[in-house]
Every structure is written in C-alpha cells, then in structure tokens.
Coordinates of C-alpha atoms and ligand atoms in Angstrom, one line a residue:
M6 CA -2.9 26.2 10.9
R7 CA -6.3 25.1 9.8
P8 CA -7.0 22.2 7.1
G9 CA -6.8 23.7 3.8
S10 CA -5.5 23.7 0.2
V11 CA -2.4 25.3 -1.3
S12 CA -3.3 27.8 -4.0
A13 CA -3.4 26.0 -7.4
D14 CA -1.7 29.1 -8.9
N15 CA 1.1 29.0 -6.4
P16 CA 1.6 25.6 -5.1
Q17 CA 4.5 25.4 -2.7
G18 CA 5.7 23.3 0.1
S19 CA 6.1 25.7 3.0
V20 CA 3.7 23.6 5.0
L21 CA 6.4 20.8 5.0
A22 CA 9.0 23.4 6.2
D23 CA 6.6 24.3 8.9
N24 CA 5.7 20.7 10.1
A25 CA 8.6 18.8 11.3
P26 CA 8.2 15.1 11.9
E27 CA 7.6 14.0 15.4
A28 CA 9.6 10.7 15.0
R29 CA 13.2 10.3 14.2
E30 CA 12.5 7.4 11.7
L31 CA 10.1 7.8 8.7
G32 CA 9.1 5.9 5.8
L33 CA 9.1 7.3 2.1
Y34 CA 6.5 6.6 -0.6
V35 CA 7.5 7.3 -4.1
H36 CA 4.8 7.3 -6.7
V37 CA 5.6 6.3 -10.3
P38 CA 2.6 7.5 -12.5
F39 CA 2.9 5.3 -15.5
C40 CA 1.7 2.0 -16.7
A41 CA 2.0 0.2 -20.1
K42 CA -1.8 0.0 -20.2
R43 CA -4.6 0.9 -17.8
C44 CA -6.5 -2.0 -16.1
G45 CA -10.3 -1.8 -16.0
Y46 CA -10.6 -2.0 -12.2
C47 CA -7.8 0.5 -11.4
S48 CA -8.3 3.9 -10.0
F49 CA -4.9 4.8 -9.1
N50 CA -3.0 7.9 -10.3
T51 CA -1.5 6.5 -13.4
A52 CA -1.5 7.0 -17.2
P53 CA -0.1 5.2 -20.3
L54 CA 3.6 5.9 -20.6
E55 CA 4.2 8.3 -23.6
D56 CA 7.5 9.2 -25.3
G57 CA 9.8 11.3 -23.1
A58 CA 7.4 11.4 -20.1
M59 CA 9.7 9.2 -17.9
V60 CA 12.5 11.4 -18.4
R61 CA 10.4 14.4 -17.5
Y62 CA 9.1 12.7 -14.4
L63 CA 12.5 11.6 -13.1
E64 CA 13.9 15.1 -13.6
A65 CA 11.1 16.5 -11.4
L66 CA 11.4 13.7 -8.9
R67 CA 15.1 14.5 -8.5
R68 CA 14.1 18.1 -7.9
E69 CA 11.6 17.0 -5.3
I70 CA 14.1 14.9 -3.5
D71 CA 16.6 17.7 -3.5
L72 CA 13.9 20.1 -2.0
L73 CA 12.8 17.6 0.5
G74 CA 16.4 17.0 1.5
A75 CA 16.9 20.7 1.9
L76 CA 14.1 21.0 4.6
A77 CA 15.7 22.1 7.9
W78 CA 14.6 19.0 9.7
A79 CA 15.7 16.6 6.9
P80 CA 19.2 15.9 8.5
R81 CA 17.4 14.8 11.8
V82 CA 15.4 12.0 10.3
R83 CA 16.3 8.6 9.0
L84 CA 14.3 6.5 6.5
S85 CA 13.4 3.1 7.6
T86 CA 11.5 2.2 4.5
I87 CA 11.2 3.3 0.9
F88 CA 8.3 1.9 -1.1
L89 CA 8.1 2.5 -4.9
G90 CA 4.5 2.2 -5.9
G91 CA 2.4 3.1 -8.9
G92 CA 1.6 2.9 -11.6
T93 CA 4.1 0.4 -12.8
P94 CA 7.6 1.2 -11.0
S95 CA 9.2 -1.8 -12.9
L96 CA 9.0 0.2 -16.0
L97 CA 12.2 1.9 -14.7
T98 CA 15.4 0.6 -15.8
A99 CA 18.0 -0.6 -13.2
D100 CA 20.1 2.5 -13.9
E101 CA 17.1 4.8 -13.5
L102 CA 16.1 3.2 -10.2
A103 CA 19.7 3.3 -9.0
A104 CA 20.0 7.0 -9.7
M105 CA 16.7 7.7 -7.8
L106 CA 17.8 5.7 -4.7
D107 CA 21.3 7.3 -4.9
R108 CA 19.7 10.8 -4.8
I109 CA 17.5 9.8 -1.9
R110 CA 20.7 8.5 -0.2
S111 CA 22.5 11.7 -0.8
H112 CA 19.9 13.7 1.2
F113 CA 18.6 11.2 3.8
E114 CA 20.2 8.8 6.2
L115 CA 18.8 5.4 5.8
V116 CA 18.6 2.9 8.8
A117 CA 21.0 0.0 8.4
D118 CA 18.3 -2.5 7.4
A119 CA 16.1 -0.1 5.6
E120 CA 13.3 -2.0 3.7
I121 CA 13.3 -0.9 0.0
T122 CA 10.3 -2.3 -2.0
V123 CA 9.5 -2.0 -5.6
E124 CA 6.1 -3.0 -7.0
C125 CA 6.6 -4.9 -10.3
N126 CA 4.3 -6.2 -13.0
P127 CA 5.3 -9.6 -14.4
E128 CA 5.6 -8.5 -18.1
S129 CA 8.0 -5.6 -17.2
V130 CA 10.6 -7.6 -15.4
T131 CA 13.6 -9.7 -16.4
R132 CA 16.1 -11.6 -14.2
D133 CA 18.8 -9.0 -15.3
K134 CA 16.7 -6.0 -14.5
L135 CA 15.8 -7.5 -11.0
A136 CA 19.5 -8.4 -10.3
G137 CA 20.2 -4.7 -11.2
Y138 CA 17.5 -3.5 -8.9
R139 CA 19.1 -5.7 -6.1
T140 CA 22.4 -4.1 -6.6
A141 CA 20.9 -0.7 -6.4
G142 CA 19.7 -1.7 -2.9
V143 CA 16.1 -3.1 -3.4
N144 CA 15.6 -5.8 -1.0
R145 CA 12.0 -6.5 -1.3
L146 CA 9.8 -7.0 -4.5
S147 CA 5.9 -7.1 -4.7
L148 CA 4.7 -8.9 -7.9
G149 CA 1.4 -7.9 -9.2
V150 CA 0.1 -11.3 -10.4
Q151 CA -3.7 -10.7 -9.5
S152 CA -5.0 -13.8 -11.3
L153 CA -3.6 -17.1 -12.8
D154 CA -6.6 -17.6 -15.1
D155 CA -5.8 -16.8 -18.7
S156 CA -9.4 -16.2 -19.7
I157 CA -9.6 -13.4 -16.8
L158 CA -6.3 -11.9 -17.0
P159 CA -6.9 -10.1 -20.4
R160 CA -10.3 -8.9 -19.3
L161 CA -8.7 -7.2 -16.4
G162 CA -6.4 -5.4 -18.8
R163 CA -3.4 -7.2 -17.5
L164 CA -0.4 -7.8 -20.1
H165 CA 1.0 -11.0 -18.6
D166 CA -0.4 -14.6 -18.5
A167 CA -0.2 -17.2 -15.9
R168 CA 3.0 -18.5 -17.4
G169 CA 4.5 -15.1 -17.5
A170 CA 3.5 -14.6 -13.8
R171 CA 5.4 -17.8 -12.8
A172 CA 8.5 -16.8 -14.8
A173 CA 8.6 -13.5 -13.2
F174 CA 8.4 -14.9 -9.8
E175 CA 11.2 -17.4 -10.7
A176 CA 13.3 -14.5 -12.2
A177 CA 13.0 -12.6 -8.9
R178 CA 14.2 -15.6 -7.0
E179 CA 17.0 -16.2 -9.4
A180 CA 18.1 -12.5 -9.1
G181 CA 18.5 -13.1 -5.4
C182 CA 15.2 -11.7 -4.0
D183 CA 14.6 -13.2 -0.6
N184 CA 11.7 -11.1 0.4
L185 CA 9.1 -11.6 -2.3
S186 CA 5.3 -10.8 -2.2
V187 CA 2.6 -11.7 -4.5
D188 CA -0.7 -9.7 -5.1
L189 CA -3.9 -11.6 -6.0
M190 CA -7.4 -10.4 -6.4
Y191 CA -10.6 -12.2 -5.6
G192 CA -14.2 -11.2 -6.4
L193 CA -13.1 -10.9 -10.1
P194 CA -15.6 -11.2 -12.9
G195 CA -15.6 -14.9 -14.1
L196 CA -13.9 -16.2 -11.0
D197 CA -15.6 -18.9 -9.3
L198 CA -14.5 -20.8 -6.1
D199 CA -12.7 -23.6 -7.8
G200 CA -10.7 -21.1 -10.0
W201 CA -9.8 -19.1 -6.9
T202 CA -8.7 -22.2 -5.0
R203 CA -6.5 -23.3 -7.9
A204 CA -4.7 -19.9 -8.0
V205 CA -4.4 -19.7 -4.3
E206 CA -2.8 -23.2 -4.2
A207 CA -0.7 -22.4 -7.1
V208 CA 0.7 -19.3 -5.8
L209 CA 1.3 -20.9 -2.3
D210 CA 3.4 -23.6 -4.1
W211 CA 5.5 -21.0 -5.2
Q212 CA 6.4 -20.3 -1.6
P213 CA 6.2 -16.5 -1.5
D214 CA 7.3 -14.8 1.6
H215 CA 4.2 -12.6 1.6
L216 CA 0.9 -12.6 0.0
S217 CA -1.6 -9.7 -0.4
A218 CA -5.1 -10.6 -1.6
Y219 CA -7.7 -7.8 -2.1
G220 CA -11.3 -8.2 -3.0
L221 CA -12.4 -6.3 -6.1
T222 CA -14.1 -2.9 -5.6
L223 CA -15.5 -0.8 -8.3
D224 CA -14.0 2.5 -7.5
A225 CA -15.4 5.7 -9.0
G226 CA -12.2 6.4 -10.8
S227 CA -11.9 3.3 -12.5
L228 CA -13.3 2.2 -16.0
W229 CA -15.4 -0.4 -14.5
G230 CA -16.6 2.0 -11.8
A231 CA -18.0 4.2 -14.5
A232 CA -19.3 1.6 -17.0
G233 CA -19.9 -1.3 -14.8
I234 CA -18.8 -5.0 -15.4
E235 CA -20.8 -8.2 -15.8
G236 CA -20.0 -11.5 -14.3
L237 CA -19.1 -10.6 -10.8
P238 CA -19.4 -13.4 -8.3
T239 CA -22.2 -13.1 -5.6
E240 CA -21.3 -11.8 -2.3
D241 CA -21.7 -15.2 -0.8
T242 CA -19.0 -16.5 -3.1
Q243 CA -16.6 -13.6 -2.4
V244 CA -17.0 -14.4 1.3
D245 CA -16.1 -18.1 0.4
Q246 CA -13.1 -16.9 -1.5
Y247 CA -12.0 -14.9 1.6
W248 CA -12.2 -18.0 3.7
R249 CA -10.7 -20.4 1.2
L250 CA -7.6 -18.2 1.2
A251 CA -7.5 -17.6 4.9
R252 CA -7.5 -21.4 5.5
A253 CA -5.2 -22.3 2.7
A254 CA -2.6 -19.7 3.9
A255 CA -2.8 -20.9 7.5
A256 CA -2.3 -24.5 6.5
R257 CA 1.0 -23.4 4.8
G258 CA 2.1 -21.4 7.9
L259 CA 1.5 -17.9 6.8
E260 CA 0.3 -15.6 9.3
H261 CA -2.8 -13.6 8.6
Y262 CA -1.5 -10.3 10.0
E263 CA -3.6 -7.7 8.4
I264 CA -7.0 -7.9 6.7
S265 CA -5.7 -8.4 3.2
N266 CA -2.2 -9.6 4.0
Y267 CA -0.4 -12.7 4.9
A268 CA 3.2 -13.3 5.7
R269 CA 5.9 -15.8 6.7
R270 CA 7.1 -15.1 10.1
G271 CA 9.5 -12.2 10.0
F272 CA 8.2 -11.0 6.6
R273 CA 5.5 -8.5 7.3
S274 CA 5.6 -5.5 5.1
R275 CA 7.4 -3.0 7.3
H276 CA 6.4 -0.1 5.0
N277 CA 2.8 -0.9 5.1
Q278 CA 2.9 -1.3 9.0
I279 CA 3.9 2.4 9.0
Y280 CA 0.5 3.1 7.6
W281 CA -1.4 0.8 9.9
H282 CA 0.4 2.1 12.9
A283 CA -0.7 5.7 12.0
A284 CA 3.2 6.6 11.8
E285 CA 4.8 9.2 9.7
Y286 CA 5.9 9.0 6.1
L287 CA 7.1 11.3 3.4
A288 CA 5.7 11.2 -0.1
A289 CA 7.3 11.9 -3.4
G290 CA 5.8 11.8 -7.0
P291 CA 2.5 13.0 -8.5
G292 CA -0.6 12.5 -6.2
A293 CA 1.6 10.9 -3.5
C294 CA 0.2 11.4 0.1
G295 CA 2.3 11.8 3.1
F296 CA 1.8 12.3 7.0
V297 CA 4.3 14.2 9.0
G298 CA 3.9 15.9 12.4
R299 CA 0.1 16.0 12.6
M300 CA -0.3 16.9 9.0
R301 CA -1.7 14.8 6.1
Y302 CA -0.9 16.0 2.7
A303 CA -1.0 15.2 -0.9
N304 CA 1.0 16.3 -4.0
V305 CA -0.4 17.8 -7.1
K306 CA -1.9 14.8 -9.0
A307 CA -1.5 15.6 -12.7
T308 CA 2.0 14.5 -13.8
P309 CA 2.5 17.6 -16.2
R310 CA 1.5 20.1 -13.4
Y311 CA 3.7 18.2 -11.0
C312 CA 6.6 18.4 -13.3
E313 CA 5.9 22.2 -14.0
T314 CA 5.7 23.0 -10.2
L315 CA 9.0 21.5 -9.5
A316 CA 10.6 23.1 -12.7
G317 CA 9.6 26.5 -11.0
G318 CA 11.4 25.4 -7.8
D319 CA 8.5 24.6 -5.5
L320 CA 7.6 21.5 -3.7
P321 CA 4.4 20.2 -5.2
V322 CA 2.1 20.0 -2.2
A323 CA -1.5 20.6 -3.4
S324 CA -3.6 20.2 -0.1
F325 CA -3.0 19.5 3.5
E326 CA -4.9 18.9 6.5
H327 CA -4.0 19.1 10.1
L328 CA -5.7 16.2 12.0
S329 CA -7.7 17.0 15.2
E330 CA -7.3 14.9 18.3
R331 CA -10.5 13.1 17.5
Q332 CA -9.4 12.3 13.8
R333 CA -6.0 11.2 15.0
L334 CA -7.8 8.8 17.5
G335 CA -10.1 7.5 14.9
E336 CA -7.4 6.8 12.5
R337 CA -5.3 4.9 15.1
L338 CA -8.3 2.8 15.9
I339 CA -9.3 1.8 12.5
L340 CA -5.8 1.5 11.1
G341 CA -4.6 -0.4 14.2
L342 CA -7.6 -2.8 14.0
R343 CA -6.6 -3.8 10.5
V344 CA -3.6 -5.7 11.9
S345 CA -3.9 -8.9 13.8
D346 CA -1.9 -7.4 16.9
G347 CA -4.9 -5.0 17.4
I348 CA -4.8 -1.8 19.5
P349 CA -4.3 -1.0 23.2
A350 CA -7.7 -1.6 24.9
A351 CA -7.3 1.8 26.7
L352 CA -7.3 3.5 23.2
L353 CA -10.7 2.0 22.3
E354 CA -11.9 2.8 25.9
T355 CA -11.1 6.5 25.2
R356 CA -13.2 6.5 22.1
L357 CA -16.1 4.6 23.9
D358 CA -16.1 7.0 26.8
G359 CA -19.5 8.6 27.1
D360 CA -20.8 7.1 24.0
S361 CA -23.2 4.4 25.2
R362 CA -24.6 3.6 21.7
L363 CA -21.2 2.8 20.3
R364 CA -20.3 0.9 23.5
G365 CA -23.3 -1.3 22.9
F366 CA -22.3 -1.8 19.3
V367 CA -18.7 -2.8 20.3
D368 CA -20.0 -5.2 23.0
E369 CA -22.2 -6.9 20.5
W370 CA -18.9 -7.5 18.3
R371 CA -17.4 -8.9 21.4
A372 CA -20.3 -11.2 22.1
R373 CA -20.2 -12.4 18.5
T374 CA -16.4 -13.2 18.8
L375 CA -15.6 -10.6 16.0
L376 CA -13.6 -8.6 18.4
V377 CA -11.6 -10.2 21.3
D378 CA -9.5 -9.0 24.2
T379 CA -5.9 -10.4 24.5
G380 CA -4.3 -9.0 27.7
D381 CA -4.3 -5.2 27.5
R382 CA -5.0 -5.3 23.8
V383 CA -8.2 -5.7 21.7
R384 CA -8.1 -7.2 18.1
L385 CA -10.4 -8.4 15.3
T386 CA -10.6 -12.0 14.7
E387 CA -10.7 -13.4 11.0
A388 CA -14.4 -13.2 11.1
G389 CA -14.2 -9.6 12.3
F390 CA -11.7 -8.8 9.6
L391 CA -14.3 -9.7 6.9
L392 CA -16.8 -7.4 8.5
S393 CA -14.5 -4.6 9.5
D394 CA -15.8 -1.8 7.4
A395 CA -19.1 -1.9 9.5
L396 CA -17.1 -1.3 12.7
F397 CA -14.7 1.4 11.2
V398 CA -17.6 3.4 10.1
E399 CA -18.8 3.5 13.7
L400 CA -15.5 4.3 15.2
L401 CA -14.5 7.2 12.9
Ligands
SF4_30 S1 -3.8 -2.1 -11.7 FE1 -1.5 -1.6 -11.6 S2 -0.8 -2.0 -13.7 FE2 -3.1 -1.9 -13.8 S3 -3.4 0.3 -14.4 FE3 -3.4 0.2 -12.0 S4 -1.4 0.7 -11.4 FE4 -1.3 0.1 -13.7

C-alpha cells in the first residue's frame, strides 16, 4: 500500500485493521482538544471549550475506543503507557476521566505497571480532582507551568499566576502524586537570563521528579506565528538560558536524558520514550497521530468532523503513510539521538555508508565533541543537543 489519504467523504479505519502492530506492547495517546483559552504561542489542535462540546467529544471517543478494541489484533497487544495530552485534559472531571480509562481497560490489557499520564494546567486542578484522577489509575501528572513571572504569564495567554502554579504542584503532591513533571519555557518575550534563573531555581526547589523545558518557537499555526511578537530575547540569551537550566538541573541531580527533558533517576517519561525509540503507539482523539506496523497515521483534525465520523460508525483515520526503509532509518537516527543513551553506532554507519559528504559532516561533529562514541553506541553531548537540528536535517 502506498502513502495516501483516506477520502474525506468516506473516512474509515480499515488501514488500521490491515496493519497489525509488530510489538506486543504499545503506547496510547489520547488527545483532548479543548482549552479554556488559547495561548498566543500555541499551534496544537485545540479550541475554546463550548457548551456541550466535551460531552459530544467524550461520546465520540468512547466509540473510537470501542472500534479500536474491536480490531482483530487488539486482544494480542497490551498497553504499557497511556498519555492524555491536549489541549487541556485537566478540564475533564475525575468521573469523566475514570469512565474513559475504564473504557480503555474494557478493551485493552494494560501491563501491570502501566504509566498513565495526564497533562494538567494549574488553574484547572484541585487537590480533590487530582485525588480522583489517582483513584481512576492516573500515576503521573505533567503540570504546564511555563513561567513563574506574573508579568509574562498573561502575555502568553496563560490563566494561572506563579502562586497558582505552586499551589497546583502542592495539590498534586497532597493528592498522592509521586511522579510529577513540570513544563517550563525559555526564549519567551520579556524573559531575561536573571528571570529565567529565578524560575528554574524556584521550580527545582519544588523537587519535581521530571522537568521539561522547551525553547519558544513561532509555529505557523499559532497567533504569534501569524502576527509576530515583540520582546523576544536574542539567540545568545536563549543559548545562555539553555545552559543555565542544564547546569542547574545537573547540580540538583537531575539527569538531562533528552534534549528538552530532565528527570530524577527512574523517572524518565516512559510514554515519550516510545516516541524517541521509534516504537509503536495508538492514537485516539481529533488530530491524534499514531504509528503501528510500519504505518504512521493521523486522525481527522476538526473535532465536529471527528465526532460525525464516529457517529457514522467509522474510525476517524484521515491520512496514513507507510514508511520506507530509508524513512524508518532516518527516524530511528534522529529520534534516538534526541536521547542521552544515543543509538547503536552500527545504525549510524548504515546511514553513512556510501555518503562521503555526510560522513565528513559527522566526523566534524565528532571532532568538535558534539557527538561522542561510548562503546558500541554514539550519542550527542549537551552541546550537541543544542545544535542538533543541523545534524538531523542532514540525517533525514
Ligand atoms: S499551550 Fe496548552 S493551554 Fe495553551 S492553548 Fe496550547 S494546549 Fe491550550
């Protein structure tokens, strides 16, 4: 089957029926496509939550889970991770979340210690709600703090302030969450190095188990991408912010295990490692993307259309692509090099074979200690992480 799209007039999920996963254990990503308000920098598939929209979405999601569970290969696989992302999944009540997870469990076996993560925005959680999530089986929370500067947060479009972020973190701990991640952003308009240092130290004082820190990018689908934004720090300042975090996290014993992610030992994100290892995962929800067999696929993006498709009894797959051997190799290289464990040296050698120009490029990275060999593996250093996009473009 060649790369292609499912007809917009007749979307259906037979491509999923025809493409059984190769692995016994998979991840599952569930997309919740609503937010209370859209942030200026965000290009994710999300929209303001309107009356009745959550109920319609949850009904459609139930149908999607039922249809996925009815696939002939479903009884042969087990879920090792479930990740609820968005959007703002913490807009779900504990009862809604519990019903969703019960539906998933009714169709799919979960491994005994399955990681179940929910992305949360500080203003949409309380201790009681998070305790309810925990009772439902959620064992990991990812808290979208982004900034602790009360002059920057409203400009981003965020609805919480620094106190609210801290309160949400404490509420999560009081609710029993012992695997708690915090998201921060650097390169933000109005954020200088001192302000970033204060935010990093404050969050590290909270002692999160995991910390994600992404540099701002002005994506085309975002408000800021379209209209522009003033006050961005210089590239040099952003580089300084990257290093300030890397050193502060190391000083607190956090492992810099992926370009943008830090963790206490034993607290790496298992779900995200599925992506970085180019392993297989199912997708549910509007616009969610999955990878099974050798096929990458994406669901219908618009939530009303997603709901209509499922009401008609079809899986909402909108497009799919079967990866060639060359594409698979490229993905394994660039995803694997995102992680501090790196990739088998033999895998890189396969890509370099017969390509003297690329080999010269890679040799230069080795000479600059951006790329290092450790036993039979090769990995990026922290300096290499910072420049990795330039290498990834070459490796694809
Ligand atoms: S950044 Fe998060 S909260 Fe803001 S619009 Fe995007 S998904 Fe919603």
